[in-house]
Coordinates of C-alpha atoms in Angstrom, one line a residue:
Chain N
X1 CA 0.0 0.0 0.0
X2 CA 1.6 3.3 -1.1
X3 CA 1.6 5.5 1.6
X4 CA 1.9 9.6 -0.3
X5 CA 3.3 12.4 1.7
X6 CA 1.3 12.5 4.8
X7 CA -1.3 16.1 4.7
X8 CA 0.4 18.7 6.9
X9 CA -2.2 18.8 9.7
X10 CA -3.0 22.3 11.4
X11 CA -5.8 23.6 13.6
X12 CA -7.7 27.3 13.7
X13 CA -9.4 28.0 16.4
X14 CA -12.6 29.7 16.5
X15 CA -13.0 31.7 20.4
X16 CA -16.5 33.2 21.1
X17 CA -17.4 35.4 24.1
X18 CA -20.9 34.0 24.1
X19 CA -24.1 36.9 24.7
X20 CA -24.3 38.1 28.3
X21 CA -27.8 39.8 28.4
X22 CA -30.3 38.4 26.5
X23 CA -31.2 39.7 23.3
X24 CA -33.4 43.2 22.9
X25 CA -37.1 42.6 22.2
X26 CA -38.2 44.2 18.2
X27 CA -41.0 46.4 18.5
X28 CA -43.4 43.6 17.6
X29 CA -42.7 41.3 20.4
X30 CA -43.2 44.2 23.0
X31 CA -46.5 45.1 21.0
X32 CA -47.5 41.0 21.0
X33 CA -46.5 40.9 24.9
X34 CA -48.1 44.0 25.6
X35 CA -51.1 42.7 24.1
X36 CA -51.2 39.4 25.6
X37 CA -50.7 41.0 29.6
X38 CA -53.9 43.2 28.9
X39 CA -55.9 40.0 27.7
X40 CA -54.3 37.9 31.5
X41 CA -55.5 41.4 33.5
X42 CA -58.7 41.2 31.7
X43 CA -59.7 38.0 32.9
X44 CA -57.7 37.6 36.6
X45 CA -59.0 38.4 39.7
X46 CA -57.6 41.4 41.2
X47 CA -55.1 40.5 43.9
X48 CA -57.0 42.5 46.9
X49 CA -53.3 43.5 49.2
X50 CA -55.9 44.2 52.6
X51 CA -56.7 40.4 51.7
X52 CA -53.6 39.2 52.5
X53 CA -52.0 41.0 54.9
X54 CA -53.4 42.7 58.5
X55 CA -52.6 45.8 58.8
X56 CA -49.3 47.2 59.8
X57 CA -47.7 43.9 59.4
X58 CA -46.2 44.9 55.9
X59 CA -44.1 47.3 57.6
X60 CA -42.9 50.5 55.6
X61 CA -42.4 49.0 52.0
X62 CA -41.8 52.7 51.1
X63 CA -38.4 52.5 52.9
X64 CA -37.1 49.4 50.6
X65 CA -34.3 50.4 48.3
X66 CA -34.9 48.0 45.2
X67 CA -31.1 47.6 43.5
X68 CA -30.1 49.3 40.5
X69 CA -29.3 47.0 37.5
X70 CA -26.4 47.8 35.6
X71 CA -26.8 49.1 31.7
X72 CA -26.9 46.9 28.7
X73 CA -25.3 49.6 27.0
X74 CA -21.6 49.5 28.7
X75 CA -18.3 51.8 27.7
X76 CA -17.1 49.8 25.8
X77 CA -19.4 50.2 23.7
X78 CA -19.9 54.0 23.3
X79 CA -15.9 54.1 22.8
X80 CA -16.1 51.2 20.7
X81 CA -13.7 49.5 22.1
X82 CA -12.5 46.1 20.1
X83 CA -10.2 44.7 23.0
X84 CA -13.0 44.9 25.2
X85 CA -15.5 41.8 26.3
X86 CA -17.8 44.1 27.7
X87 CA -18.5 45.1 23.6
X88 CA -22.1 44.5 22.4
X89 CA -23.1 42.4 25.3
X90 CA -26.1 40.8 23.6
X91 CA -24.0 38.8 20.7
X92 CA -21.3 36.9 20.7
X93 CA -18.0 38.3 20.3
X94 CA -15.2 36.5 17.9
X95 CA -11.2 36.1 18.6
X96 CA -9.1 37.2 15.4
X97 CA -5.7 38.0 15.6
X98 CA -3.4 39.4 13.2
X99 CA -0.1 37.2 12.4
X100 CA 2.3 38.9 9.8
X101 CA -0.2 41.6 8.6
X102 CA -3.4 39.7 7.7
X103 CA -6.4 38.9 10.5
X104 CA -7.4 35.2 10.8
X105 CA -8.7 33.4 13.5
X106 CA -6.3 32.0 16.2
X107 CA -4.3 29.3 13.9
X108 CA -1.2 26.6 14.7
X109 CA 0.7 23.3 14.3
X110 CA -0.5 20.0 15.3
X111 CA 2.6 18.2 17.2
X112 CA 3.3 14.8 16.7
X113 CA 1.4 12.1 18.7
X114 CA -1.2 15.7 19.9
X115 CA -4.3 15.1 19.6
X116 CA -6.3 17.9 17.4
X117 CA -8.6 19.1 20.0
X118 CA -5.5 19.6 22.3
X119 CA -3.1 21.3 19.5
X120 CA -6.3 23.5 19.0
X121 CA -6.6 25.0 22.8
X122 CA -2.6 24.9 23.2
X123 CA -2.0 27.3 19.9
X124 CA -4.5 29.6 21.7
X125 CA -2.6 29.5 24.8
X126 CA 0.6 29.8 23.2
X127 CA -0.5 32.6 20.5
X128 CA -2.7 34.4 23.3
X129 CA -1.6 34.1 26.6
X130 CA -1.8 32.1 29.3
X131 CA -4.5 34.2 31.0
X132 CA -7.5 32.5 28.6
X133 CA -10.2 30.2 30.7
X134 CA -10.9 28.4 28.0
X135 CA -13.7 25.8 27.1
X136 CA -13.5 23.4 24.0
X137 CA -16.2 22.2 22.8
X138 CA -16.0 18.8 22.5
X139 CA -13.3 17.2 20.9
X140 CA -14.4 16.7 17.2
X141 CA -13.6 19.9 15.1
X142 CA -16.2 22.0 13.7
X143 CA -15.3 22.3 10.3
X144 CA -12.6 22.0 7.6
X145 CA -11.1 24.8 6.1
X146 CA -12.2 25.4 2.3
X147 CA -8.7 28.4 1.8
X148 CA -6.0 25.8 2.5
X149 CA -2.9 25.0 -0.1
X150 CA -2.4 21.3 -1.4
X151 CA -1.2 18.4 1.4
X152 CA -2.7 20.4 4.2
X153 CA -5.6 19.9 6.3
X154 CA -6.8 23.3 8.8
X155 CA -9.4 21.4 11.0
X156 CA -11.2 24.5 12.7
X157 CA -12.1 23.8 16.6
X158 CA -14.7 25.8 18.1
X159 CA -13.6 27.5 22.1
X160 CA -15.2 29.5 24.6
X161 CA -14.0 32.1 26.6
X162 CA -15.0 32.0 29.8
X163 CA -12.5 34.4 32.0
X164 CA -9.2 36.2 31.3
X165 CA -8.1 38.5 28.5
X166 CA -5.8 37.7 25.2
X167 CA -2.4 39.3 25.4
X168 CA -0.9 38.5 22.2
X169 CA 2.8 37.1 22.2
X170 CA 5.1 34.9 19.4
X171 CA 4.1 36.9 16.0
X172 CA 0.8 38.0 16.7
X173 CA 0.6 41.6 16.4
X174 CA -2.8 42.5 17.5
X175 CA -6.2 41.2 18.3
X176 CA -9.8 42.0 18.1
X177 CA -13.0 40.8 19.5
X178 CA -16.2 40.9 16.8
X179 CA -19.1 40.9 16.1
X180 CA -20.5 38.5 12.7
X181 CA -21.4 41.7 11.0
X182 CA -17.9 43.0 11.8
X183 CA -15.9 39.9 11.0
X184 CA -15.8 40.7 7.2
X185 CA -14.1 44.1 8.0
X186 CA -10.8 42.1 9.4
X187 CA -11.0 38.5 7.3
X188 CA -10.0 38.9 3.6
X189 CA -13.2 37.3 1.2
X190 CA -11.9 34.3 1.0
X191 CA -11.5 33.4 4.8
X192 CA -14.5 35.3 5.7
X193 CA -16.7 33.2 3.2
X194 CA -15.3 30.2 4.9
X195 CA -16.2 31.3 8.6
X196 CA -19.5 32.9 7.9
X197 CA -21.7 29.7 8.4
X198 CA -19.6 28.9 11.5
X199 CA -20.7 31.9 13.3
Chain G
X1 CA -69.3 39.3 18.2
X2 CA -66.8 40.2 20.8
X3 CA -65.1 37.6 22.5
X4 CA -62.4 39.5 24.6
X5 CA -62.4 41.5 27.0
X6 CA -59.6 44.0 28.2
X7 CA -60.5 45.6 31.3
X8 CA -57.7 48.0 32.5
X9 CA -59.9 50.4 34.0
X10 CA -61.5 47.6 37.1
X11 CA -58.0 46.6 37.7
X12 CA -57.6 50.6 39.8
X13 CA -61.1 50.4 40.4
X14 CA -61.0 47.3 42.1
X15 CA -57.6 47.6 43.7
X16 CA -58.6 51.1 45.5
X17 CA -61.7 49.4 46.8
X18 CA -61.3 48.8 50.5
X19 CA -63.3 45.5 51.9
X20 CA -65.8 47.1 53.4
X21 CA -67.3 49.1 50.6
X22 CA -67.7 45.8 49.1
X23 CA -71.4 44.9 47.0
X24 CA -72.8 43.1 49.1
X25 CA -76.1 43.6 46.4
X26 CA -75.0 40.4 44.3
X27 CA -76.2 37.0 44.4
X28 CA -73.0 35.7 45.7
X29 CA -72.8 37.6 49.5
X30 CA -76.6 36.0 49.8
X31 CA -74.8 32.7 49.9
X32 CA -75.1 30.8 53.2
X33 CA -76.8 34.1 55.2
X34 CA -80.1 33.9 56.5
X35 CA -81.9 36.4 54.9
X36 CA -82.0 39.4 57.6
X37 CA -84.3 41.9 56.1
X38 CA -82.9 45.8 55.6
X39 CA -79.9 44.9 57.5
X40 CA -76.7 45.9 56.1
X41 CA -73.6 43.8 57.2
X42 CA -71.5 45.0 59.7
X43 CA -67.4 45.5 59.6
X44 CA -66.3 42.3 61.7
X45 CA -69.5 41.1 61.9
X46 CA -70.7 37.9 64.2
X47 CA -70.5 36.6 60.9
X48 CA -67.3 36.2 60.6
X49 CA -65.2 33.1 60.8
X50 CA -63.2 33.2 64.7
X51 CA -64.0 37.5 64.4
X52 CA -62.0 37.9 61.5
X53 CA -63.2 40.5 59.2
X54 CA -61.8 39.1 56.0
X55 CA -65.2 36.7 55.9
X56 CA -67.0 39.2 53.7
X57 CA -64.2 39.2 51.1
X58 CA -63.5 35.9 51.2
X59 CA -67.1 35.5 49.9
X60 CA -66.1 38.2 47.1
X61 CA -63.0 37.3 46.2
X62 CA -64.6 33.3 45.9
X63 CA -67.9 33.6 44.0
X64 CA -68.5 37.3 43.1
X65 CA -69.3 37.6 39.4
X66 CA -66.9 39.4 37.0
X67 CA -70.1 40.2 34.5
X68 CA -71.0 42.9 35.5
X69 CA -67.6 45.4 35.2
X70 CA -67.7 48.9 34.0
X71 CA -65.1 50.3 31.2
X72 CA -65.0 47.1 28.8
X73 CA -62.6 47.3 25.9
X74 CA -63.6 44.5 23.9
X75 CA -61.4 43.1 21.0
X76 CA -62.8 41.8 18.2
X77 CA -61.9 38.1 17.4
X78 CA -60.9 38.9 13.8
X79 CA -57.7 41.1 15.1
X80 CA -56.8 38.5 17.6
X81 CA -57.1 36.3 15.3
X82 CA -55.1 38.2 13.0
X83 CA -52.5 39.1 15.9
X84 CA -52.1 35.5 16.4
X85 CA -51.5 34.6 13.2
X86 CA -48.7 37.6 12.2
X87 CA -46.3 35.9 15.5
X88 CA -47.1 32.1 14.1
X89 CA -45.6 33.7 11.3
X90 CA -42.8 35.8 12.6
X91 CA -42.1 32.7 14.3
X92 CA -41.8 30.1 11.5
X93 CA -39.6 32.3 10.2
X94 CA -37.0 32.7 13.3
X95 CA -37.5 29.0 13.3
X96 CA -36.7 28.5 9.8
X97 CA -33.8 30.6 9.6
X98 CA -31.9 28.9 12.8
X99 CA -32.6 25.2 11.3
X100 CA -30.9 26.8 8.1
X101 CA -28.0 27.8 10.3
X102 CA -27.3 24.4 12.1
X103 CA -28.1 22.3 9.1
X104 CA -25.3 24.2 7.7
X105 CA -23.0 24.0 10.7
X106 CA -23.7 20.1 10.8
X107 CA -22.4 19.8 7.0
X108 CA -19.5 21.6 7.8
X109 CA -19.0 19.3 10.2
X110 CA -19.6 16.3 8.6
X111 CA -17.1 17.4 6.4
X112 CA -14.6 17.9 8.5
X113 CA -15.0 14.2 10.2
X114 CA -15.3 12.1 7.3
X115 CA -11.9 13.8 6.3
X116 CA -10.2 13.4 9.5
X117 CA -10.7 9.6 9.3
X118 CA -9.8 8.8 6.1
X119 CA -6.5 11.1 6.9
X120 CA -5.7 10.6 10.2
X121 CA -7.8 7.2 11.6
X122 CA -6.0 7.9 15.6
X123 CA -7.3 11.3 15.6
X124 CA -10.4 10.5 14.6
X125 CA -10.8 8.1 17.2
X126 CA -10.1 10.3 19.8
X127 CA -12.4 13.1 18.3
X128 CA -14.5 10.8 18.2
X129 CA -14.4 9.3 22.0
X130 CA -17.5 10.1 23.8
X131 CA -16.0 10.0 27.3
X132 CA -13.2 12.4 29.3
X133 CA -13.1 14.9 31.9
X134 CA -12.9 17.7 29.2
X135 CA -16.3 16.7 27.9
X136 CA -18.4 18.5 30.7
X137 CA -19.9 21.8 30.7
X138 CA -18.0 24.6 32.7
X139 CA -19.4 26.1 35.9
X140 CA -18.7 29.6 34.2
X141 CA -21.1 29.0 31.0
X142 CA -23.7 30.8 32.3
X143 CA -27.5 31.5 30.6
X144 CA -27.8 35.3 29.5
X145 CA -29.2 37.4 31.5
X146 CA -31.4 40.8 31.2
X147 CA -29.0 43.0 32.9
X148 CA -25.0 42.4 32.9
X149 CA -23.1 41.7 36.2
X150 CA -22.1 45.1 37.5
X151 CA -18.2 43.7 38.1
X152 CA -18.4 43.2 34.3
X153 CA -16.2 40.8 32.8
X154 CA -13.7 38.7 34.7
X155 CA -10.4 39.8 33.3
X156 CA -8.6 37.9 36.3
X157 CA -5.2 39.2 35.7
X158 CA -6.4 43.1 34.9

């Protein structure tokens, strides 16, 4: 059995910040909501307070400070911020990284013996930092890359973040956390294409 | 022919309406009294379960009629129907659009396995391996929430 020149095997890395808040309501579903609450009040009994509680023994609910949420809307988002995972809470945010000049997601050599969901996380580590809770999901790879040369595979693996901060070391210049809609502004056409149906 | 009702208006009316100044005209405070003629029940009445003045709007609260309820908005059953029908809609649509996206994450996929075993058979085994201590979900993956944590994001080392 001929055995050719074994594929080069590589991994990419795909590292969302998953939403935080959940997502903003369109004007239709308040409308629909809105809607359905006035049908519920229209048809339930009134809850009669005097009913339930003798008097006096609610104390002075006047005096109760109810706590203040924090914003949706954070600075990081009115500065616009990239680095930032505080960005555009209610999506999920996207690791790329920028090795010799072009923006690709977080990519790396498979060692001998390494198993791919293992070369996948460590290339993050190394590329990123050390300071990256990370989550793989799974072990089997999410995809395989469509822009690679001849005799090499790029499985893609997909992470999450879950704590921590990238700090980019060994030839990574720069990083960015974004958005789907903002992906095509750092990937050239030919590796966005490839990632859009991953996100 | 009205089928709804949206009452917005008895919700205040009813809330403001201390126990006392309850109706006791309807049918349903006649219900296990003995018929005492001209006499108007008294707050904390003898009859009262154990002196408790709650009785009378017990009886209310239990078996008063919601018929007869001033400032009805009524909606007619062709707009809910019609209501009803735009979500169904809006909803098959969210629904069709995220089967479109995992049916084209799973091919990707797919892909990407049937490759790894022809190229690498090891590797796919262990892709492939169900069981591990990586294959939990973290403590930290948590479900969204309406408003953020106010510490923000954990950037641990600053």
């Amino acid at each position: 059995m001929a055995t050719a020149a074994a594929a080069a095997l590589r991994t990419a890395t795909l590292v969302v910040r998953r939403p935080l808040i959940t997502p903003t309501r369109t004007a239709f579903e308040e409308a629909y909501y809105e809607y359905h609450a006035n049908l519920r009040a229209g048809h339930e009994r009134t809850v009669i307070p005097d009913f339930w509680t003798k008097k006096g023994a609610a104390g002075n609910t006047a005096a109760i400070q109810m706590a203040v949420p924090a914003e949706r809307t954070t600075e990081a988002d009115t500065a616009n911020d990239v680095k930032s995972l505080d960005r555009k809470l209610e999506e999920n945010l996207f690791l790329v990284v920028k090795e010799g000049g072009k923006w690709s997601l977080v990519q790396g050599a498979v060692a001998e013996g390494e198993p791919l969901h293992e070369a996948a996380r460590r290339s993050v580590l190394d590329k990123c930092g050390q300071n990256l809770d990370l989550w793989m999901v799974g072990r089997s790879p999410i995809a395989l890359s469509h822009t690679t040369k001849d005799k090499e595979h790029i499985f893609v693996h997909k992470a999450h973040i879950l704590a921590g901060q990238a700090a980019p070391t060994k030839g990574v210049s720069d990083f960015a956390w974004v958005t789907k809609n903002e992906m095509a502004k750092y990937l050239d056409k030919a590796a966005y294409d490839d990632v859009v149906e991953l996100l | 022919m009205s089928l709804l009702a949206v009452r917005p208006a008895a919700l205040a009316r009813l809330a403001r309406t201390p126990f006392a100044a309850v109706t006791t005209n309807r049918s349903a405070s006649s219900f296990g009294n003995k018929p005492a003629a001209g006499a108007a029940k008294k707050k904390g009445s003898s009859n009262a379960i154990g002196g408790d003045s709650r009785y009378p709007l017990l009886k209310e609260y239990l078996y008063a009629s919601h018929a007869e309820v001033d400032g009805v908005a009524e909606v007619d059953a062709d707009v809910h129907a019609t209501i009803e029908r735009a979500w169904s809609v809006a909803q098959r649509d969210l629904a069709a659009q995220r089967h479109a996206d995992l049916a084209a994450k799973y091919r990707r996929l797919r892909e990407a396995m049937v490759t790894l075993e022809q190229v690498d058979p090891d590797r796919f085994a262990t892709a492939m391996d169900r069981e591990g201590e990586d294959q939990y979900f973290p403590r930290l993956l948590k479900a969204p929430t309406e408003t953020p944590a106010k510490t923000g994001w954990d950037y641990r080392r600053g």
